[in-house]
mmCIF file of C-alpha atoms in Angstrom:
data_model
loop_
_atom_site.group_PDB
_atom_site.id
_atom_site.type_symbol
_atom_site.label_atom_id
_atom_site.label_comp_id
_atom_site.label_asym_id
_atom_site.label_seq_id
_atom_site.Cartn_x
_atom_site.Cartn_y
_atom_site.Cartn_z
ATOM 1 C CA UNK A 1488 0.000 0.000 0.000
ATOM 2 C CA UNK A 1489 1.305 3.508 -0.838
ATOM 3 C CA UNK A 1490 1.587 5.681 1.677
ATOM 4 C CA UNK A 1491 1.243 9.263 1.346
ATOM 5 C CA UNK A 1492 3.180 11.911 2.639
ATOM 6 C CA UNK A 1493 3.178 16.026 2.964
ATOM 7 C CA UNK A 1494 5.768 18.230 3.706
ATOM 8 C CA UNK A 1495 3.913 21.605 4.757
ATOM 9 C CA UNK A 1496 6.575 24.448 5.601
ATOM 10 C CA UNK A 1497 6.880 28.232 4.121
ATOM 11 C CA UNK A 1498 10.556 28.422 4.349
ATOM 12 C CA UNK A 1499 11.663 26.523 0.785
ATOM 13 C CA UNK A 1500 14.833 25.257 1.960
ATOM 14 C CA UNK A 1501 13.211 23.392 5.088
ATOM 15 C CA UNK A 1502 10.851 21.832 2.865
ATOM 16 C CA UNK A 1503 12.994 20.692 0.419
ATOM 17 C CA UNK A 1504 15.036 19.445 2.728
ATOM 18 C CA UNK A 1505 12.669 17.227 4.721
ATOM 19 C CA UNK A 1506 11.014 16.436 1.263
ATOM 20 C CA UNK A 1507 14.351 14.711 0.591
ATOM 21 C CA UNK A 1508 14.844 12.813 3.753
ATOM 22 C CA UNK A 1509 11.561 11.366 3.568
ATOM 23 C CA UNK A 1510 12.252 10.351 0.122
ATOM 24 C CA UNK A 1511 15.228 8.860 0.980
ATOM 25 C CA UNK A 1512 13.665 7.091 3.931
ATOM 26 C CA UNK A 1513 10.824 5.527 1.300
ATOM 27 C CA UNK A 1514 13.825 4.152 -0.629
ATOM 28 C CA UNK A 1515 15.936 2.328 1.819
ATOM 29 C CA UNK A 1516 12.736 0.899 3.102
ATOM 30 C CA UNK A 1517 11.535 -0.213 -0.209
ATOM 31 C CA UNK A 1518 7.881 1.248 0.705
ATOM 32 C CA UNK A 1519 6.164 2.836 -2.226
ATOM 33 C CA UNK A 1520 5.662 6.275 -1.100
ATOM 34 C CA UNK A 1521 4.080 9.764 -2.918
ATOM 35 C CA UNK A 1522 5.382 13.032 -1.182
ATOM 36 C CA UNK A 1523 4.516 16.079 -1.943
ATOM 37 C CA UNK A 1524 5.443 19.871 -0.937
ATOM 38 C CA UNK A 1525 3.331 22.600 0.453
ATOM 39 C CA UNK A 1526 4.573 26.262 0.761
ATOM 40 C CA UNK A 1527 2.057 27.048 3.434
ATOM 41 C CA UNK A 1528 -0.684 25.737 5.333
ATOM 42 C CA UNK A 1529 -3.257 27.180 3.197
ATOM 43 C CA UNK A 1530 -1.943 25.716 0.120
ATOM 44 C CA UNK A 1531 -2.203 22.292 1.954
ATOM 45 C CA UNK A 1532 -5.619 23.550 3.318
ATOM 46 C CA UNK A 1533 -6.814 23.595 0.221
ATOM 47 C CA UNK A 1534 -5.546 20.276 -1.744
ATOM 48 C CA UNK A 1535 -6.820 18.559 1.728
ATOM 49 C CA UNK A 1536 -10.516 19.352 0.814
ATOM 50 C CA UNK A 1537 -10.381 17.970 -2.521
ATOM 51 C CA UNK A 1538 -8.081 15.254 -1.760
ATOM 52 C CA UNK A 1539 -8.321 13.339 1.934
ATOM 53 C CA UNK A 1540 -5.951 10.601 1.284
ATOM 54 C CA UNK A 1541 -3.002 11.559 3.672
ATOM 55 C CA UNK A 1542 -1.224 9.118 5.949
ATOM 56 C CA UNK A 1543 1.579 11.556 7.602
ATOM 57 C CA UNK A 1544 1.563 15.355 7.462
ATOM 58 C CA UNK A 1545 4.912 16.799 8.448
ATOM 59 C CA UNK A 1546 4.194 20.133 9.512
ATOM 60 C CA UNK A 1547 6.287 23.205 10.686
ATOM 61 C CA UNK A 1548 4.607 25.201 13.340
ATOM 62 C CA UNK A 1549 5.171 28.214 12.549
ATOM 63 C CA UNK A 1550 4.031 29.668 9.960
ATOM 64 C CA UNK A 1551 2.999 33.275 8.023
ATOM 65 C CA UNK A 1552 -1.106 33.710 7.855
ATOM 66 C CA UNK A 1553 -1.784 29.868 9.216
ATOM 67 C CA UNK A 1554 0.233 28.525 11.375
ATOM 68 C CA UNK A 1555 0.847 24.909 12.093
ATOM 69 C CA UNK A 1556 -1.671 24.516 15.141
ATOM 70 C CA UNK A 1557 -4.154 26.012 13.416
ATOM 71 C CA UNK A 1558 -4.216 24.008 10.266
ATOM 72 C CA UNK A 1559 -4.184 20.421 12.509
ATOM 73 C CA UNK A 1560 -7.252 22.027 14.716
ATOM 74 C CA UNK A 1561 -9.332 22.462 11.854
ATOM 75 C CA UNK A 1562 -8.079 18.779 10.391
ATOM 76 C CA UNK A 1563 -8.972 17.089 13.202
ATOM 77 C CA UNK A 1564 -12.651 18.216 13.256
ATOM 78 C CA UNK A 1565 -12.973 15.332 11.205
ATOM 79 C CA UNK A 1566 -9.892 13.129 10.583
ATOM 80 C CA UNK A 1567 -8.243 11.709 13.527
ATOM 81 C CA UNK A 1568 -6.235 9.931 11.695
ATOM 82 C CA UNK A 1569 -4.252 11.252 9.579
ATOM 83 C CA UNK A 1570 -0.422 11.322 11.480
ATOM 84 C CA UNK A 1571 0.714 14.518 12.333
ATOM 85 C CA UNK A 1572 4.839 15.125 12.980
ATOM 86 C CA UNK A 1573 5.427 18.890 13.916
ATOM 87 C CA UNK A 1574 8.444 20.080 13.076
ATOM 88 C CA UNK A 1575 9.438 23.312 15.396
ATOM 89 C CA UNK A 1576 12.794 25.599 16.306
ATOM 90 C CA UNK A 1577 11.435 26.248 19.448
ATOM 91 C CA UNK A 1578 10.675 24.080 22.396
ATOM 92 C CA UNK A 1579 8.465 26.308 23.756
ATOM 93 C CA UNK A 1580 5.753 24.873 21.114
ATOM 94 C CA UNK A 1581 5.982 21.116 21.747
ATOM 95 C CA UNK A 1582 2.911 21.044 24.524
ATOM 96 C CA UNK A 1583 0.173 22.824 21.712
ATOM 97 C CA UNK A 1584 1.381 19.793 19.341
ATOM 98 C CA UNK A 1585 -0.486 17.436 21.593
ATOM 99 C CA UNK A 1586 -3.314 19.210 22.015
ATOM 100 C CA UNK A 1587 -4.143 17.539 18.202
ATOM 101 C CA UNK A 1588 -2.884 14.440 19.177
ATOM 102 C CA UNK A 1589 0.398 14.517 17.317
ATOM 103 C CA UNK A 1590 2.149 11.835 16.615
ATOM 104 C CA UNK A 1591 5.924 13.410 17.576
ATOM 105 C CA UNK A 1592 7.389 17.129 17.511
ATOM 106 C CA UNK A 1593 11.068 17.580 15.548
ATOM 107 C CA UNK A 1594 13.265 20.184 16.653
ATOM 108 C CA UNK A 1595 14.967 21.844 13.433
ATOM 109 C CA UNK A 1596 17.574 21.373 12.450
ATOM 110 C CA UNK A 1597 16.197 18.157 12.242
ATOM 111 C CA UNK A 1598 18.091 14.923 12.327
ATOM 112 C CA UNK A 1599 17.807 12.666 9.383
ATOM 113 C CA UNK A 1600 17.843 9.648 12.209
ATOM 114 C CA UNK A 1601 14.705 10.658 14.075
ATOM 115 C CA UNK A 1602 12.644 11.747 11.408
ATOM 116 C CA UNK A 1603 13.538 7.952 9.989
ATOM 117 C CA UNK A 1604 12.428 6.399 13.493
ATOM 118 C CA UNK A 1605 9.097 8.965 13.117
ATOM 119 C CA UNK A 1606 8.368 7.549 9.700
ATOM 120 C CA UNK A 1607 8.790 4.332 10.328
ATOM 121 C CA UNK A 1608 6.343 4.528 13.522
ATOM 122 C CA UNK A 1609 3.720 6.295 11.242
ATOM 123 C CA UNK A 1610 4.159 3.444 8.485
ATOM 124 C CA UNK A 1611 3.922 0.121 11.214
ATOM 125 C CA UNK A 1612 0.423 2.562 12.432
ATOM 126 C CA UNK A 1613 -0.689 2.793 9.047
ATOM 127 C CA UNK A 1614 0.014 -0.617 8.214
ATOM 128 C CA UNK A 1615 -2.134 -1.984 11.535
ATOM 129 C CA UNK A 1616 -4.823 1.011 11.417
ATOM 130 C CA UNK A 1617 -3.727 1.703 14.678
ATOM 131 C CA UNK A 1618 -4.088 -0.323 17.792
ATOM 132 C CA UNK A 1619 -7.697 -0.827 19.179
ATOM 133 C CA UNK A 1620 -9.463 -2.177 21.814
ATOM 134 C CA UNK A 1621 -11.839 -4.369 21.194
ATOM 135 C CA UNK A 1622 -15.004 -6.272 22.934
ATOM 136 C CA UNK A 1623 -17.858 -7.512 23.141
ATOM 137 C CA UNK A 1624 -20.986 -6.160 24.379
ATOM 138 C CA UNK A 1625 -24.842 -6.264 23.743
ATOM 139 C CA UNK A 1626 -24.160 -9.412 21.747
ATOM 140 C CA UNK A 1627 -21.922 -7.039 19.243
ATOM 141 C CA UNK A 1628 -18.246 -6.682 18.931
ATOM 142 C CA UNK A 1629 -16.843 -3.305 19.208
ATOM 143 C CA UNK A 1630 -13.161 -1.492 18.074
ATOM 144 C CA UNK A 1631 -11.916 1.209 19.405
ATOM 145 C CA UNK A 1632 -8.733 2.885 18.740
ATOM 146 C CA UNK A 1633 -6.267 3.619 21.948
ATOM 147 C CA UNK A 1634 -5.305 6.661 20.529
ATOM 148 C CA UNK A 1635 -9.066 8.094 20.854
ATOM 149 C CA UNK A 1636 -9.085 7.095 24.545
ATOM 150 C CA UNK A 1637 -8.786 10.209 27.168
ATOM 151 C CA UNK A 1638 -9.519 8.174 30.007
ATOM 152 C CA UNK A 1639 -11.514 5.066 31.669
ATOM 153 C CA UNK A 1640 -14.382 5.550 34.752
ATOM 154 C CA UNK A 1641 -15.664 3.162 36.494
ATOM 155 C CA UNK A 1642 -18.944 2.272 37.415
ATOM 156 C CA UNK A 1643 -20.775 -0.297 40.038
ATOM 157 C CA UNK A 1644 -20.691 -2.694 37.466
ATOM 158 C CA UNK A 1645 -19.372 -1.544 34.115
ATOM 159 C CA UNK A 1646 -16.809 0.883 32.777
ATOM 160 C CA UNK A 1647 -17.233 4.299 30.322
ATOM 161 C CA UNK A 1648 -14.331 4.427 27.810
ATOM 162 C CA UNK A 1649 -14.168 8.686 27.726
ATOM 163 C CA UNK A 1650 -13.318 9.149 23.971
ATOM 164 C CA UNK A 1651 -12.514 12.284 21.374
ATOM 165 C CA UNK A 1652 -16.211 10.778 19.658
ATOM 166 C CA UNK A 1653 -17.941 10.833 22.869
ATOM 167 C CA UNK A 1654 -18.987 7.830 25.754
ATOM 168 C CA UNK A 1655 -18.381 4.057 25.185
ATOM 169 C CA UNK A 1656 -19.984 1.627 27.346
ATOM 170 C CA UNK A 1657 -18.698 -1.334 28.665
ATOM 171 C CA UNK A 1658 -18.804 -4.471 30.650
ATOM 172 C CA UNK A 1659 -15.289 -5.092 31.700
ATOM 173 C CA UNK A 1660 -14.052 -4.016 34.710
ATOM 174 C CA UNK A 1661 -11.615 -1.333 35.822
ATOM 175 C CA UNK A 1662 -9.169 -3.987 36.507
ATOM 176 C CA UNK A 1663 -9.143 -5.407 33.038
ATOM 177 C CA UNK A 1664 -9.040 -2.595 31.444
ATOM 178 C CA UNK A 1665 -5.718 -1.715 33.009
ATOM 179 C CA UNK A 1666 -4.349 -5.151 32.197
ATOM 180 C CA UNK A 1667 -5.401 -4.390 28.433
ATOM 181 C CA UNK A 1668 -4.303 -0.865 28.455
ATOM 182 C CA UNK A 1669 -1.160 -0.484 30.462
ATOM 183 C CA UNK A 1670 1.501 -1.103 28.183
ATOM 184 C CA UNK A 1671 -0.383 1.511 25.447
ATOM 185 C CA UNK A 1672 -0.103 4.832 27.259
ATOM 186 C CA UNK A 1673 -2.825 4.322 29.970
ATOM 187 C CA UNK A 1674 -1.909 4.806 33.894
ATOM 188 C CA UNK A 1675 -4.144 3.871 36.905
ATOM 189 C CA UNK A 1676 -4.547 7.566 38.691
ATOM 190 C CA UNK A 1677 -7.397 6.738 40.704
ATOM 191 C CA UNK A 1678 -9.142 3.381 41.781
ATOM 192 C CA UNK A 1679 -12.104 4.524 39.437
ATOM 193 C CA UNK A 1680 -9.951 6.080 36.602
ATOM 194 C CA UNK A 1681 -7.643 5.103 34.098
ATOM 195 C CA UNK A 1682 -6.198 8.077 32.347
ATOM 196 C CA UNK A 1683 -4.445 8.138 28.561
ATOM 197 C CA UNK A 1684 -0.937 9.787 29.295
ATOM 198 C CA UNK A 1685 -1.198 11.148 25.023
ATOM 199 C CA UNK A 1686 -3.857 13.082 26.325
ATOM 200 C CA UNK A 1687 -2.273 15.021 29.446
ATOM 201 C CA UNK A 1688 -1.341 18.482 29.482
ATOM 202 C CA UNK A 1689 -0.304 18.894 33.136
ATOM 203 C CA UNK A 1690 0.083 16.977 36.038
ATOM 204 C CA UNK A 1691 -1.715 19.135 39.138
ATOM 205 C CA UNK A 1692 -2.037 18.166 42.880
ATOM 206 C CA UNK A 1693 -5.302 16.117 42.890
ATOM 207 C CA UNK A 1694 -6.270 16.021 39.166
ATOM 208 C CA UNK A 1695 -4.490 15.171 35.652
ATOM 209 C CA UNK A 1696 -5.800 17.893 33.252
ATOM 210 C CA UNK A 1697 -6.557 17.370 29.604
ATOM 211 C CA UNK A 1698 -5.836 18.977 26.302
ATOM 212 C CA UNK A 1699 -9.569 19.539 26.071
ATOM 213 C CA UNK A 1700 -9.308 21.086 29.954
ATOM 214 C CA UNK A 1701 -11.430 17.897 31.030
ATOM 215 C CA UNK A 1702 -10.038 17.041 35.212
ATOM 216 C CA UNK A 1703 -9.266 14.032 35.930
ATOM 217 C CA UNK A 1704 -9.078 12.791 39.491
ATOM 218 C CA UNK A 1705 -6.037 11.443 40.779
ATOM 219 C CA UNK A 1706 -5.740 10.086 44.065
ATOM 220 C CA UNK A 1707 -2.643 10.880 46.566
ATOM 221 C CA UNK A 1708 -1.354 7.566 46.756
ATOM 222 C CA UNK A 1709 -0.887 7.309 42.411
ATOM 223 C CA UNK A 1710 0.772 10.930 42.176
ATOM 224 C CA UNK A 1711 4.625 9.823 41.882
ATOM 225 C CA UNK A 1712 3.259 6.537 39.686
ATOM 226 C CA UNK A 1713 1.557 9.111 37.312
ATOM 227 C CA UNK A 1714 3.862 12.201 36.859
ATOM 228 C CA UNK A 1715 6.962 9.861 36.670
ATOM 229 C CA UNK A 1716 4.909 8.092 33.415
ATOM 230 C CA UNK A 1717 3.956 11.461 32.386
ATOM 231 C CA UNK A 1718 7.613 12.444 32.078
ATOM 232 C CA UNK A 1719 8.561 9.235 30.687
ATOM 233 C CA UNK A 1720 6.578 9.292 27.921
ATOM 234 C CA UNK A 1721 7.310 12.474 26.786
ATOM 235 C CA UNK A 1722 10.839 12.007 27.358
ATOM 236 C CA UNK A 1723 10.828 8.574 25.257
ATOM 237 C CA UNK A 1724 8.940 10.820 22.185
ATOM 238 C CA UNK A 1725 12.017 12.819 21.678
ATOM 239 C CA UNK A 1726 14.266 9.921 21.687
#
């Protein structure tokens, strides 16, 4: 399967440059690939609405009229996903990039080796369709993807899977749902709440707060447990 690739950055020389790499990257890999280079987010604004077959959109930040936050806001109104990398010469900007769920954040200049390691995460995603959960309930099986998962509450006897579309129901318990989800991003912060660490902005005294602002309680004894795999998994993102 092709995969298809932009390049969205208004200085030329960046763009070519990362246009390059990623072509370069397609060929040692062997992967059929089609990349293609947009001078500003408008441009790419525009060939999106016609065109919604992107895999990976490698996207500077900053940019003149649009900038890079804006153009992912309005994408993910309705794509979630589409793999964003930002690319950024400030690290100032890395927090907004997961406010749209972004895949990673490249600081320029940026090295040839971790944009490689960045691609070839995006691909393996793209080749799975992203890693779901799935189970049964009301005599139906149901998928959901991890990545759309802010955070798991549980009930007397059921759990509600918190997601970007809105409330899941389920039957397993809280306890499951950890086993299932632990080794994807999730962390136990309260006995009723399991919590997607993609989806943190901040760690606060009592509560881990969303990108969407959304509280999340988190109990005194899971504070060290929870900030230490907060910094963790930011820290292994910009490995």
């Amino acid at each position: 399967m092709q995969m298809n690739i932009a390049v969205c950055d208004d200085d030329a020389a960046q763009r070519d440059y990362l246009g390059r790499l990623a072509e370069q990257w397609a060929r040692q890999r062997e992967i059929p690939a089609s990349i293609r280079l947009f001078e500003s987010a408008e441009a790419f604004w525009f060939s999106y609405q016609e065109e919604k077959i992107w895999h990976l959109l490698i996207l500077d930040i900053q940019m003149k009229e649009m900038d890079g936050i804006a153009l992912a806001q309005r994408i993910r109104m309705d794509n979630q996903e589409v793999r964003i990398v930002f690319v950024t010469g400030f690290a100032d900007f890395m927090a907004e990039g997961y406010e749209v769920a972004a895949l990673h954040y490249l600081l320029k200049p940026v090295n040839e080796a971790k944009l490689s390691a960045v691609l070839d995460k995006a691909h393996t995603a793209m080749g799975r369709g992203g890693e779901a959960l799935v189970f049964s309930m009301g005599g139906e099986s149901i998928r959901v993807l991890m990545e759309h998962i802010l955070y798991v509450e549980a009930f007397a006897h059921s759990t509600v899977l918190t997601t970007l579309h809105g409330p899941v129901d389920t039957n397993l318990s809280i306890t499951t749902m950890e086993k299932q989800l632990e080794s994807h991003g999730f962390v136990r912060c309260h006995r009723s709440y399991l919590v997607g660490l993609r989806h943190i902005r901040r760690i606060a005294k009592n509560c881990a707060v969303l990108d969407n602002g959304t509280e999340v309680p988190l109990s005194r004894s899971a504070y060290h447990k929870v900030n230490q795999a907060f910094i963790g998994y930011y820290r292994r993102l910009n490995q």
